[in-house]
Coordinates of C-alpha atoms in Angstrom, one line a residue:
M231 CA 7.9 11.0 -9.3
K232 CA 5.6 8.6 -11.1
L233 CA 6.3 8.1 -14.8
L234 CA 3.3 6.6 -16.5
L235 CA 5.0 4.0 -18.5
S236 CA 8.1 3.7 -16.4
V237 CA 6.3 2.6 -14.3
F238 CA -5.3 -0.4 -2.5
P239 CA -12.0 2.7 4.3
L240 CA -9.1 1.1 6.4
L241 CA -10.3 -2.3 7.5
S242 CA -13.4 -3.3 5.4
T243 CA -13.6 -7.0 6.3
V244 CA -12.6 -8.7 9.7
W245 CA -12.0 -12.4 9.8
F246 CA -10.4 -14.0 12.8
F247 CA -8.8 -17.4 12.8
T248 CA -8.9 -19.7 15.9
C249 CA -5.7 -19.0 17.8
S250 CA -5.5 -21.6 20.5
Y251 CA -2.5 -23.3 19.0
Q252 CA -0.7 -19.9 18.7
A253 CA -1.6 -19.0 22.3
I254 CA -0.2 -22.3 23.6
A255 CA 3.0 -21.8 21.5
Q256 CA 3.4 -18.3 23.0
N257 CA 2.5 -19.4 26.5
I258 CA -0.3 -16.9 26.9
P259 CA -4.1 -17.4 27.5
S260 CA -6.1 -18.8 24.6
L261 CA -8.5 -16.2 23.1
S262 CA -10.6 -18.6 21.1
T263 CA -13.8 -18.0 23.1
S264 CA -15.5 -15.1 24.9
V265 CA -13.7 -12.4 22.8
N266 CA -14.9 -9.0 21.8
T267 CA -13.3 -7.6 18.6
G268 CA -13.4 -4.4 16.6
N269 CA -11.6 -2.1 14.3
Q270 CA -12.4 1.3 15.8
I271 CA -10.9 3.1 18.8
T272 CA -12.2 6.1 20.7
L273 CA -9.2 7.9 22.3
N274 CA -10.3 10.6 24.7
G275 CA -13.4 11.1 22.6
R276 CA -11.8 11.1 19.2
I277 CA -12.8 8.2 16.8
L278 CA -9.7 6.6 15.2
P279 CA -9.1 3.4 13.1
G280 CA -7.4 0.6 15.0
A281 CA -7.8 -3.1 15.5
W282 CA -8.4 -4.4 19.1
L283 CA -9.8 -7.4 21.0
Q284 CA -10.8 -8.0 24.5
S285 CA -10.9 -11.4 26.2
T286 CA -13.7 -11.8 28.8
A287 CA -13.0 -15.4 29.7
G288 CA -11.6 -15.4 33.2
K289 CA -9.3 -12.4 33.7
L290 CA -10.3 -9.5 31.5
Q291 CA -7.5 -8.7 29.1
T292 CA -7.4 -5.9 26.4
Y293 CA -5.2 -6.1 23.3
L294 CA -4.3 -3.5 20.7
S295 CA -2.7 -4.2 17.4
D296 CA 0.9 -3.2 16.8
G297 CA -0.2 -0.4 14.6
A298 CA -2.7 1.1 17.2
V299 CA -0.2 0.8 20.0
K300 CA 2.5 2.6 18.0
Q301 CA 0.6 5.1 15.9
L302 CA -2.3 6.1 18.2
M303 CA -0.5 6.0 21.6
G304 CA 3.1 6.8 20.6
I305 CA 4.4 3.7 22.3
D306 CA 7.8 2.6 21.0
L307 CA 8.3 -1.0 20.1
L308 CA 11.8 -2.1 21.1
S309 CA 14.1 -4.7 19.7
S310 CA 13.4 -8.3 20.7
N311 CA 14.3 -11.9 19.9
N312 CA 11.2 -13.5 21.4
P313 CA 8.0 -13.3 19.2
S314 CA 5.7 -14.1 22.1
Q315 CA 6.8 -11.0 24.1
Q316 CA 7.2 -7.4 22.9
P317 CA 9.3 -4.9 24.9
I318 CA 8.0 -1.4 24.8
Q319 CA 9.0 2.0 26.1
W320 CA 6.5 4.8 26.9
F321 CA 7.7 7.5 29.3
S322 CA 8.4 5.1 32.2
G323 CA 10.9 2.3 32.0
S324 CA 10.5 -0.5 29.5
L325 CA 7.6 -3.0 29.9
V326 CA 7.2 -6.4 28.2
L327 CA 3.8 -7.1 26.6
N328 CA 2.5 -10.6 25.7
T329 CA 1.6 -10.9 22.0
N330 CA -1.1 -12.8 20.1
L331 CA -1.6 -13.4 16.4
R332 CA -5.2 -13.2 15.1
G333 CA -6.4 -12.6 11.6
G334 CA -4.2 -10.1 9.9
Y335 CA -2.8 -8.6 13.1
R336 CA -0.4 -9.2 16.0
Y337 CA -2.0 -7.9 19.2
L338 CA -0.2 -6.7 22.3
D339 CA -1.7 -7.1 25.8
I340 CA -2.0 -3.6 27.2
T341 CA -3.9 -4.6 30.4
Q342 CA -1.0 -4.0 32.8
L343 CA 0.1 -0.8 31.1
A344 CA -3.5 0.6 31.3
V345 CA -3.6 -0.1 35.0
Q346 CA -0.2 1.4 35.6
Q347 CA -1.1 4.6 33.7
G348 CA -4.7 5.0 34.9
W349 CA -6.4 4.4 31.6
Q350 CA -10.2 3.8 31.6
I351 CA -11.2 1.2 29.0
Q352 CA -14.8 0.3 27.8
V353 CA -16.2 -1.6 24.9
N354 CA -19.2 -0.3 23.0
G355 CA -20.0 -2.6 20.0
N356 CA -17.3 -2.3 17.4
T357 CA -15.5 0.5 19.4
L358 CA -13.0 0.3 22.2
A359 CA -13.1 3.5 24.2
I360 CA -9.9 4.6 26.0
S361 CA -9.7 7.5 28.3
T362 CA -6.3 8.7 29.6
P363 CA -5.7 11.1 32.5
G364 CA -5.6 14.8 31.6
S365 CA -2.2 16.2 30.9
Q366 CA -0.7 19.7 30.7
L367 CA 2.2 20.9 28.5
K368 CA 4.1 23.0 30.9
N369 CA 7.0 24.2 28.7
I370 CA 8.7 23.9 25.3
R371 CA 12.5 24.1 25.3
L372 CA 14.7 24.4 22.2
G373 CA 18.3 23.3 22.1
K374 CA 21.2 22.1 19.9
Q375 CA 22.8 18.7 19.7
P376 CA 25.8 17.6 17.6
T377 CA 23.3 16.0 15.2
G378 CA 20.9 18.9 14.9
D379 CA 18.1 20.8 16.7
R380 CA 16.2 19.4 19.7
V381 CA 12.8 20.3 21.0
V382 CA 11.9 19.2 24.6
L383 CA 8.2 19.2 25.7
D384 CA 7.8 19.2 29.5
L385 CA 4.6 17.4 30.6
D386 CA 3.1 17.0 34.0
T387 CA 1.7 13.5 33.1
A388 CA 2.5 10.8 30.5
T389 CA 0.0 11.2 27.6
P390 CA -0.6 9.7 24.2
W391 CA 1.0 11.5 21.3
Q392 CA 1.2 11.1 17.5
I393 CA 3.5 12.5 14.9
R394 CA 3.2 12.6 11.1
Q395 CA 4.7 14.2 8.1
E396 CA 2.4 16.5 6.2
L397 CA 1.9 16.6 2.4
P398 CA 2.9 19.8 0.6
V399 CA -0.1 22.2 0.4
K400 CA 0.2 22.9 -3.3
K401 CA 1.4 19.4 -4.4
V402 CA -0.5 16.4 -3.1
I403 CA 0.6 13.8 -5.7
D404 CA 4.1 12.9 -4.7
P405 CA 6.1 14.2 -1.7
D406 CA 9.1 12.2 -2.9
E407 CA 9.5 14.1 -6.2
I408 CA 12.8 14.5 -8.0
I409 CA 14.1 18.0 -7.2
P410 CA 16.5 19.6 -9.7
K411 CA 19.9 20.4 -8.2
S412 CA 19.5 24.0 -9.1
T413 CA 16.6 24.6 -6.8
T414 CA 16.5 24.8 -3.0
P415 CA 14.5 21.8 -1.7
P416 CA 11.5 23.0 0.4
N417 CA 11.2 22.3 4.1
R418 CA 9.0 19.4 5.2
D419 CA 6.1 20.1 7.5
W420 CA 5.5 17.8 10.5
T421 CA 2.7 17.8 13.0
L422 CA 3.0 16.6 16.7
T423 CA -0.3 16.0 18.4
L424 CA -0.4 15.7 22.2
D425 CA -3.4 14.6 24.4
G426 CA -2.9 17.5 26.7
I427 CA -3.4 21.3 27.0
A428 CA -0.6 23.8 26.6
D429 CA -0.2 26.6 29.1
A430 CA -1.7 29.9 27.9
A431 CA 1.8 31.4 28.2
L432 CA 3.1 28.9 25.6
L433 CA 0.4 29.7 23.2
Q434 CA 1.1 33.4 23.5
Q435 CA 4.8 32.9 23.1
Y436 CA 4.5 31.0 19.8
N437 CA 1.5 32.6 18.3
S438 CA 1.9 36.3 19.2
Q439 CA 3.5 37.1 15.9
P440 CA 3.9 35.3 12.5
S441 CA 6.6 32.7 12.5
K442 CA 9.6 33.0 10.2
P443 CA 9.9 30.5 7.4
E444 CA 13.2 29.2 8.9
S445 CA 11.7 28.7 12.4
L446 CA 11.6 25.1 13.6
I447 CA 8.4 25.6 15.5
Q448 CA 5.8 27.3 13.2
K449 CA 2.8 27.2 15.4
V450 CA 1.4 25.9 18.8
E451 CA -2.4 25.6 19.1
I452 CA -5.2 23.8 21.0
V453 CA -7.7 21.9 18.9
N454 CA -10.4 19.7 20.4
N455 CA -8.5 19.5 23.8
Q456 CA -5.3 18.5 22.1
T457 CA -2.1 20.6 21.7
I458 CA -0.8 20.7 18.1
V459 CA 2.8 21.6 17.5
R460 CA 3.6 22.3 13.9
L461 CA 7.3 21.9 12.8
S462 CA 9.2 22.9 9.7
V463 CA 12.0 20.5 9.1
P464 CA 14.8 21.1 6.5
F465 CA 14.9 18.8 3.5
G466 CA 17.3 15.9 4.1
Q467 CA 16.5 15.7 7.8
S468 CA 13.7 14.0 9.7
V469 CA 12.3 13.7 13.2
Q470 CA 13.3 11.2 16.0
V471 CA 10.9 11.2 19.0
S472 CA 11.6 9.6 22.4
T473 CA 10.0 9.9 25.8
I474 CA 11.7 10.3 29.2
P475 CA 10.1 9.9 32.7
Q476 CA 10.7 11.8 36.0
P477 CA 9.8 14.3 35.0
N478 CA 7.8 13.3 31.9
R479 CA 9.3 14.8 28.8
L480 CA 8.8 14.2 25.1
V481 CA 12.0 14.8 23.1
I482 CA 12.0 15.6 19.4
D483 CA 15.4 15.5 17.7
I484 CA 15.8 16.9 14.1
R485 CA 18.6 15.0 12.5
P486 CA 19.6 13.6 9.1
D487 CA 19.9 10.0 10.4
A488 CA 16.7 9.9 12.5
L489 CA 16.0 6.2 11.9
V490 CA 16.6 4.1 15.0
N491 CA 18.2 0.7 14.6
K492 CA 15.7 -2.0 15.4
S493 CA 15.4 -5.8 15.1
I494 CA 12.1 -7.3 16.2
A495 CA 11.3 -11.0 16.0
W496 CA 7.7 -10.2 15.1
T497 CA 6.6 -13.8 14.7
Q498 CA 8.0 -17.1 13.7
G499 CA 9.4 -16.7 10.2
L500 CA 9.1 -12.9 10.1
Q501 CA 11.7 -10.4 11.4
W502 CA 11.2 -6.6 11.3
R503 CA 14.5 -4.8 10.9
Q504 CA 15.6 -1.2 10.3
Q505 CA 19.0 0.6 10.2
M506 CA 21.1 3.1 8.4
V507 CA 23.0 1.4 5.6
T508 CA 26.3 3.0 4.5
L509 CA 27.0 3.3 0.8
G510 CA 30.2 5.2 0.1
T511 CA 30.0 8.6 1.9
D512 CA 26.2 8.4 2.1
R513 CA 23.9 6.7 4.7
F514 CA 20.4 5.5 3.8
P515 CA 17.5 4.6 6.2
V516 CA 16.3 1.1 5.2
V517 CA 13.3 -0.7 6.8
W518 CA 12.8 -4.3 5.8
L519 CA 11.0 -7.5 6.6
D520 CA 13.1 -10.7 6.6
I521 CA 10.7 -13.5 5.7
N522 CA 11.3 -17.3 5.9
P523 CA 9.0 -18.6 3.1
R524 CA 9.4 -22.2 4.4
T525 CA 7.6 -21.3 7.7
V526 CA 4.5 -23.5 8.2
G527 CA 1.3 -21.5 7.5
L528 CA 3.1 -18.6 5.8
T529 CA 2.2 -17.8 2.2
I530 CA 3.1 -15.0 -0.2
K531 CA 0.7 -13.8 -2.9
P532 CA 0.1 -10.9 -5.2
I533 CA -2.7 -8.6 -4.1
V534 CA -4.7 -6.1 -6.1
T535 CA -7.1 -3.3 -5.1
N536 CA -10.3 -5.0 -6.3
P537 CA -10.3 -8.7 -7.2
Q538 CA -13.4 -8.1 -9.3
T539 CA -11.8 -5.7 -11.7
L540 CA -8.3 -4.5 -12.7
T541 CA -9.4 -0.9 -12.6
G542 CA -8.6 0.9 -9.4
T543 CA -6.1 2.0 -6.8
A544 CA -6.0 2.3 -3.0
P545 CA -3.3 2.7 -0.3
I546 CA -1.5 -0.6 0.2
M547 CA -2.5 -0.4 3.9
Q548 CA -6.2 -0.6 2.9
T549 CA -5.6 -3.4 0.4
A550 CA -3.5 -5.5 2.9
Q551 CA -6.2 -5.1 5.5
N552 CA -9.0 -6.1 3.0
Y553 CA -7.0 -9.3 2.3
L554 CA -6.1 -9.8 6.0
A555 CA -2.4 -9.9 5.1
V556 CA -0.1 -9.4 8.1
A557 CA 2.4 -7.6 5.9
A558 CA 2.7 -6.2 2.4
I559 CA 4.7 -4.0 0.1
N560 CA 3.7 -2.1 -3.0
G561 CA 4.2 -3.9 -6.3
G562 CA 4.4 -3.0 -9.9
Y563 CA 3.7 0.0 -12.1
F564 CA 0.3 1.3 -13.2
N565 CA -1.2 4.3 -15.0
R566 CA -2.2 6.8 -12.3
N567 CA -4.8 8.4 -14.6
N568 CA -6.9 5.4 -15.7
K569 CA -5.8 3.2 -12.7
L570 CA -4.8 0.3 -14.9
P571 CA -1.9 -2.1 -14.5
L572 CA 1.4 -1.7 -16.5
G573 CA 3.1 -5.0 -15.7
A574 CA 2.9 -8.6 -14.9
I575 CA 0.6 -10.0 -12.2
R576 CA 0.1 -13.8 -12.0
Q577 CA -1.7 -15.5 -9.1
D578 CA -2.3 -19.2 -8.5
N579 CA -1.2 -20.0 -12.0
Q580 CA -3.6 -17.5 -13.6
W581 CA -2.4 -14.5 -15.5
I582 CA -4.2 -11.4 -14.1
S583 CA -2.2 -9.0 -16.2
G584 CA 0.6 -9.6 -18.6
P585 CA 4.1 -8.2 -18.7
I586 CA 5.3 -5.3 -20.9
L587 CA 8.5 -4.1 -22.4
N588 CA 10.7 -7.1 -21.2
R589 CA 10.8 -5.7 -17.7
G590 CA 12.1 -7.3 -14.6
A591 CA 9.9 -9.6 -12.5
I592 CA 10.0 -12.0 -9.6
A593 CA 8.3 -15.4 -9.7
W594 CA 7.7 -17.8 -6.8
N595 CA 5.9 -20.9 -5.6
N596 CA 4.5 -22.1 -2.3
N597 CA 7.6 -24.1 -1.5
G598 CA 9.9 -21.1 -0.9
Q599 CA 11.5 -21.1 -4.4
F600 CA 12.0 -17.9 -6.3
Y601 CA 13.1 -16.8 -9.8
F602 CA 14.2 -13.4 -11.0
G603 CA 14.6 -12.2 -14.6
R604 CA 13.3 -10.1 -17.4
L605 CA 9.9 -11.3 -18.5
T606 CA 8.1 -11.5 -21.8
L607 CA 4.8 -13.4 -22.4
T608 CA 3.9 -14.4 -25.9
E609 CA 0.5 -15.9 -26.7
T610 CA -0.2 -17.3 -30.1
L611 CA -3.7 -17.7 -31.5
I612 CA -4.0 -20.7 -33.8
T613 CA -7.0 -21.1 -36.1
N614 CA -8.5 -24.3 -37.5
N615 CA -6.7 -23.6 -40.8
N616 CA -3.4 -23.3 -39.0
Q617 CA -3.2 -19.5 -39.2
R618 CA -1.0 -18.2 -36.4
L619 CA -1.4 -14.7 -34.8
P620 CA 1.0 -13.4 -32.1
I621 CA -0.7 -11.8 -29.1
S622 CA 1.7 -9.4 -27.4
L623 CA -0.4 -7.9 -24.6
L624 CA -2.7 -9.4 -21.9
N625 CA -5.1 -7.5 -19.6
T626 CA -2.9 -4.3 -19.5
G627 CA -3.3 -0.6 -19.6
Y628 CA -0.3 -0.4 -21.9
V629 CA -1.3 0.3 -25.5
Q630 CA 0.7 -0.5 -28.6
R631 CA 0.2 -1.7 -32.2
G632 CA -0.8 -5.3 -32.6
I633 CA -3.2 -7.7 -30.8
A634 CA -4.1 -7.6 -27.2
R635 CA -6.3 -10.0 -25.2
Y636 CA -8.7 -9.2 -22.4
T637 CA -10.2 -11.8 -20.1
S638 CA -12.7 -11.9 -17.2
A639 CA -9.8 -11.1 -14.9
W640 CA -10.0 -7.6 -16.4
G641 CA -13.6 -7.2 -15.3
N642 CA -17.1 -7.7 -16.7
T643 CA -16.4 -5.3 -19.6
Y644 CA -13.6 -3.8 -21.7
T645 CA -13.7 -0.1 -22.8
P646 CA -11.5 0.7 -25.7
L647 CA -8.1 2.2 -24.7
A648 CA -7.4 3.6 -28.2
D649 CA -9.5 5.0 -31.1
N650 CA -10.7 2.7 -33.9
E651 CA -9.9 -0.6 -32.3
T652 CA -11.4 -3.7 -33.9
I653 CA -12.8 -6.2 -31.4
L654 CA -13.3 -9.9 -31.9
V655 CA -15.5 -11.7 -29.3
I656 CA -14.3 -15.2 -28.6
Q657 CA -16.4 -17.7 -26.7
N658 CA -15.8 -21.4 -26.2
N659 CA -12.8 -21.2 -28.6
E660 CA -14.9 -19.7 -31.4
V661 CA -15.2 -16.2 -33.0
I662 CA -18.8 -15.2 -32.3
N663 CA -18.8 -11.5 -33.2
Q664 CA -16.7 -8.6 -34.6
L665 CA -17.2 -5.0 -33.3
A666 CA -15.9 -1.6 -34.0
G667 CA -14.5 0.0 -30.9
G668 CA -15.0 3.6 -32.0
K669 CA -13.6 6.4 -29.9
S670 CA -11.5 5.4 -26.8
G671 CA -13.1 5.5 -23.4
I672 CA -16.7 5.5 -24.6
T673 CA -18.4 2.2 -25.1
P674 CA -17.9 -0.8 -22.7
I675 CA -17.9 -4.2 -24.4
P676 CA -19.0 -7.2 -22.3
I677 CA -16.3 -9.8 -21.9
P678 CA -18.0 -13.2 -22.4
E679 CA -18.0 -16.0 -19.9
N680 CA -15.8 -18.9 -21.1
G681 CA -14.1 -16.5 -23.5
Y682 CA -12.2 -13.3 -24.1
L683 CA -11.9 -10.3 -26.3
L684 CA -9.2 -9.9 -29.0
I685 CA -8.3 -6.2 -29.6
F686 CA -6.7 -5.4 -32.9
R687 CA -4.9 -2.0 -33.0
N688 CA -3.8 -0.5 -36.3
Q689 CA -4.4 -3.7 -38.1
T690 CA -7.4 -5.6 -39.5
P691 CA -8.3 -9.1 -38.4
Q692 CA -8.9 -11.8 -41.0
L693 CA -10.9 -14.1 -38.8
P694 CA -14.5 -14.7 -39.9
I695 CA -17.3 -15.4 -37.4
G696 CA -17.3 -19.1 -36.8
T697 CA -13.6 -19.5 -36.9
R698 CA -12.3 -22.0 -34.3
V699 CA -9.3 -21.0 -32.4
N700 CA -6.8 -22.2 -29.7
L701 CA -4.2 -20.4 -27.6
T702 CA -0.7 -21.3 -26.8
S703 CA 1.5 -19.4 -24.3
T704 CA 5.2 -19.2 -23.7
T705 CA 7.4 -17.0 -21.5
T706 CA 10.9 -15.7 -21.9
T707 CA 12.7 -16.9 -20.0
P708 CA 10.9 -20.3 -19.9
E709 CA 11.5 -20.7 -16.2
F710 CA 8.8 -18.2 -15.4
S711 CA 6.1 -20.6 -16.7
R712 CA 6.9 -23.0 -13.9
Y713 CA 5.9 -20.6 -11.1
P714 CA 2.3 -19.9 -10.0
H715 CA 2.9 -16.3 -8.7
I716 CA 4.6 -13.4 -10.5
I717 CA 4.9 -9.7 -10.0
G718 CA 6.6 -7.5 -12.6
A719 CA 8.1 -4.1 -12.0
G720 CA 11.8 -3.3 -12.8
P721 CA 14.4 -2.7 -13.5
L722 CA 16.1 -5.9 -12.4
L723 CA 18.9 -4.9 -10.0
V724 CA 20.9 -8.0 -8.9
Q725 CA 21.1 -11.5 -10.3
N726 CA 23.4 -14.2 -8.8
R727 CA 25.0 -11.5 -6.6
Q728 CA 26.0 -9.4 -9.5
I729 CA 24.5 -6.0 -10.4
V730 CA 22.6 -6.3 -13.8
L731 CA 20.9 -2.9 -14.0
D732 CA 20.1 -2.2 -17.6
G733 CA 17.5 0.6 -18.2
P734 CA 17.5 0.4 -22.0
A735 CA 16.9 -3.3 -22.0
E736 CA 13.7 -2.7 -20.0
T737 CA 12.7 0.5 -21.9
F738 CA 13.1 2.9 -19.0
N739 CA 14.0 6.4 -20.0
P740 CA 17.3 8.0 -18.8
T741 CA 15.6 10.6 -16.6
F742 CA 13.9 7.8 -14.7
M743 CA 17.2 5.9 -14.3
K744 CA 19.1 8.9 -13.0
G745 CA 16.5 10.3 -10.6
Q746 CA 16.8 10.3 -6.8
A747 CA 13.6 8.9 -5.2
V748 CA 12.4 6.9 -2.2
R749 CA 12.4 3.2 -3.4
S750 CA 11.1 -0.3 -2.6
S751 CA 12.7 -3.6 -3.6
I752 CA 12.3 -7.3 -3.1
C753 CA 15.2 -9.7 -2.9
T754 CA 16.3 -13.2 -1.8
T755 CA 19.1 -13.7 0.7
P756 CA 21.8 -16.3 1.2
T757 CA 19.6 -18.1 3.8
G758 CA 16.9 -18.6 1.2
N759 CA 14.7 -16.0 2.9
L760 CA 12.8 -13.2 1.2
M761 CA 13.4 -9.6 2.0
I762 CA 11.0 -6.7 1.2
A763 CA 12.6 -3.3 1.8
A764 CA 11.8 0.4 1.7
V765 CA 14.7 2.9 1.3
S766 CA 14.1 6.5 2.3
N767 CA 16.0 9.7 1.6
R768 CA 19.7 9.6 2.4
A769 CA 20.9 11.5 5.5
G770 CA 21.1 15.1 4.4
G771 CA 19.7 14.6 0.8
G772 CA 17.5 12.8 -1.6
G773 CA 16.6 9.1 -2.2
P774 CA 18.8 6.6 -4.0
T775 CA 19.2 6.5 -7.7
L776 CA 18.5 3.1 -9.3
A777 CA 22.3 2.4 -9.5
E778 CA 22.5 3.2 -5.7
Q779 CA 19.5 1.0 -5.0
A780 CA 21.2 -1.9 -6.8
K781 CA 24.3 -1.3 -4.7
L782 CA 22.3 -1.1 -1.5
M783 CA 20.6 -4.4 -2.2
Q784 CA 24.0 -6.0 -3.0
T785 CA 25.5 -4.5 0.1
M786 CA 22.7 -6.0 2.2
G787 CA 23.5 -9.4 0.9
C788 CA 20.9 -9.9 -1.7
I789 CA 21.5 -12.8 -4.1
N790 CA 18.8 -11.5 -6.5
A791 CA 16.9 -8.2 -6.3
L792 CA 14.1 -6.4 -8.2
N793 CA 13.2 -2.8 -8.0
L794 CA 9.5 -2.2 -7.3
D795 CA 7.4 0.9 -8.0
G796 CA 8.9 3.9 -6.0
G797 CA 8.4 7.5 -5.0
S798 CA 5.2 8.0 -3.0
S799 CA 4.1 4.5 -4.0
T800 CA 6.8 3.0 -1.7
T801 CA 5.0 1.6 1.2
L802 CA 5.9 -1.2 3.7
Y803 CA 3.0 -2.4 5.8
L804 CA 3.0 -4.6 8.9
S805 CA 0.0 -5.3 11.2
G806 CA -2.0 -2.0 10.9
Q807 CA 1.0 0.3 10.5
L808 CA 3.4 1.7 7.9
L809 CA 7.0 1.1 8.8
D810 CA 8.6 3.6 6.4
R811 CA 6.4 6.7 6.3
S812 CA 3.3 8.5 7.6
P813 CA 0.2 6.9 6.2
N814 CA -1.1 10.2 4.9
T815 CA 1.9 10.6 2.6
A816 CA 1.4 7.1 0.9
A817 CA 0.0 7.2 -2.6
R818 CA -2.7 4.9 -3.8
V819 CA -1.3 2.0 -5.7
H820 CA -2.7 -0.7 -8.0
N821 CA -1.1 -3.9 -6.6
G822 CA 1.3 -5.3 -4.1
I823 CA 2.8 -8.4 -2.5
G824 CA 1.0 -9.7 0.6
I825 CA 2.4 -11.9 3.4
F826 CA -0.2 -14.2 5.0
L827 CA 0.0 -16.3 8.2
E828 CA -2.5 -19.0 8.9
V829 CA -2.8 -19.3 12.7
K830 CA -4.0 -22.8 13.7

């Protein structure tokens, strides 16, 4: 559940780096010439987003991004320790696909798989058209396992499938809300989509009469030559899907610990891992990326929805793809109503948005060094007659009494956030105008080039037009000033291996501190690596409290750890896919942390 003060079209730009060095390093053909690329896939006539490329130099090879392979086809990526080859499983036995890094994606060579399965592939401009053989759903069998219910779908042919969790019909803001203990948590709706046609007898069996609320299968229907199976899954449980050949079956297990342990050497310096982590009597599904910040060509930077203005939100998947980041995680807090930041964002030594309320933050440089702590920024305006005025807020949606400063990083204009503000226009270090802000949200004020606006709230400025001014800036602690990149969120969880959780010190209210919710964190490890992690609901219950999140990070070996924005904002992205949730359940967020790989 988002608390305002307690707290970015899929691919819009495609930019591909030359990858001959990477191809040589991975012992696969270079794709630097004669390549068709695109970000749209037609699967059996349906248009879907997905990055692809096709090499026409010599032997024709077709590549799909990790995300397209997994989310559009239902292909399972298996654990591996060789970044140049990715084992997969899809009905038949496992197959190993060659990989290739390009732009913001890792691509998998599906050429052999397509031949084996009889897929027809054709390029039409930006679109890769894939047609798979027709399939028929022969039967649906229900059973029980020690871990919970099982649904088996009998197929005559292997076929693409997708599964996703649905948002509640009456509540689309946050599916990870804090549910009072006195209420019965609602079931979660899941939808399985098969590229195949169900037998008429199956449709009659499941749709002849209204389903009961407690029924696992709520409905089976055919829509646009696909079979849709709608499931109702009890709160605290999730779905685990696997495929089996001879005969072809798709198995859905409903279980509290549905996450499959996985460790994938995704590329040099980046490991995708996931497992159930035990804390006391509870087990939590954790998905994380282990990142070596000293890897040549790897950089870590804050990302925002729109570099031209600080107003706006978008799914982190969209923002990451706009930036061509290979991976990303949601960042700090923001006001969901006016879409403005509520915490520190510093990029390449420039403050984009200032910190608030002494909240926890992470700072880093391009040499793989990190610093964690509680952050305060104090700017001081010094006039030519040595008058000193403290500025407590910078480019933020947070409003309090005192002086705030808004620069071009905010956008071209500033619109008053509170009634009756007094606005001083500063250009070239000189007061050039004084304006009355009037009613909040009405009149935009241009932010001058080579200058900024000073906003006085509940106080009157004593700075006549023509006054010369200078700015000084300090951080608490001073170490933050030494780092070019900062993201603030909070609370701070772990410092020097010790839990330092302190809600009051960071002005988080008790309800926020005690609530159970899906959460995201960032931490450093004993190897000097960076870990970005998403923690989902515990097996059989809700997400971790902040105290549990701190213990989880400590248990996983974090030296220092910071809590990031949580609930439906929690989103861990890698190469066109979300690792921790269905994309349709991910909220729009303001900012995040992007991982970039320059392929030479």
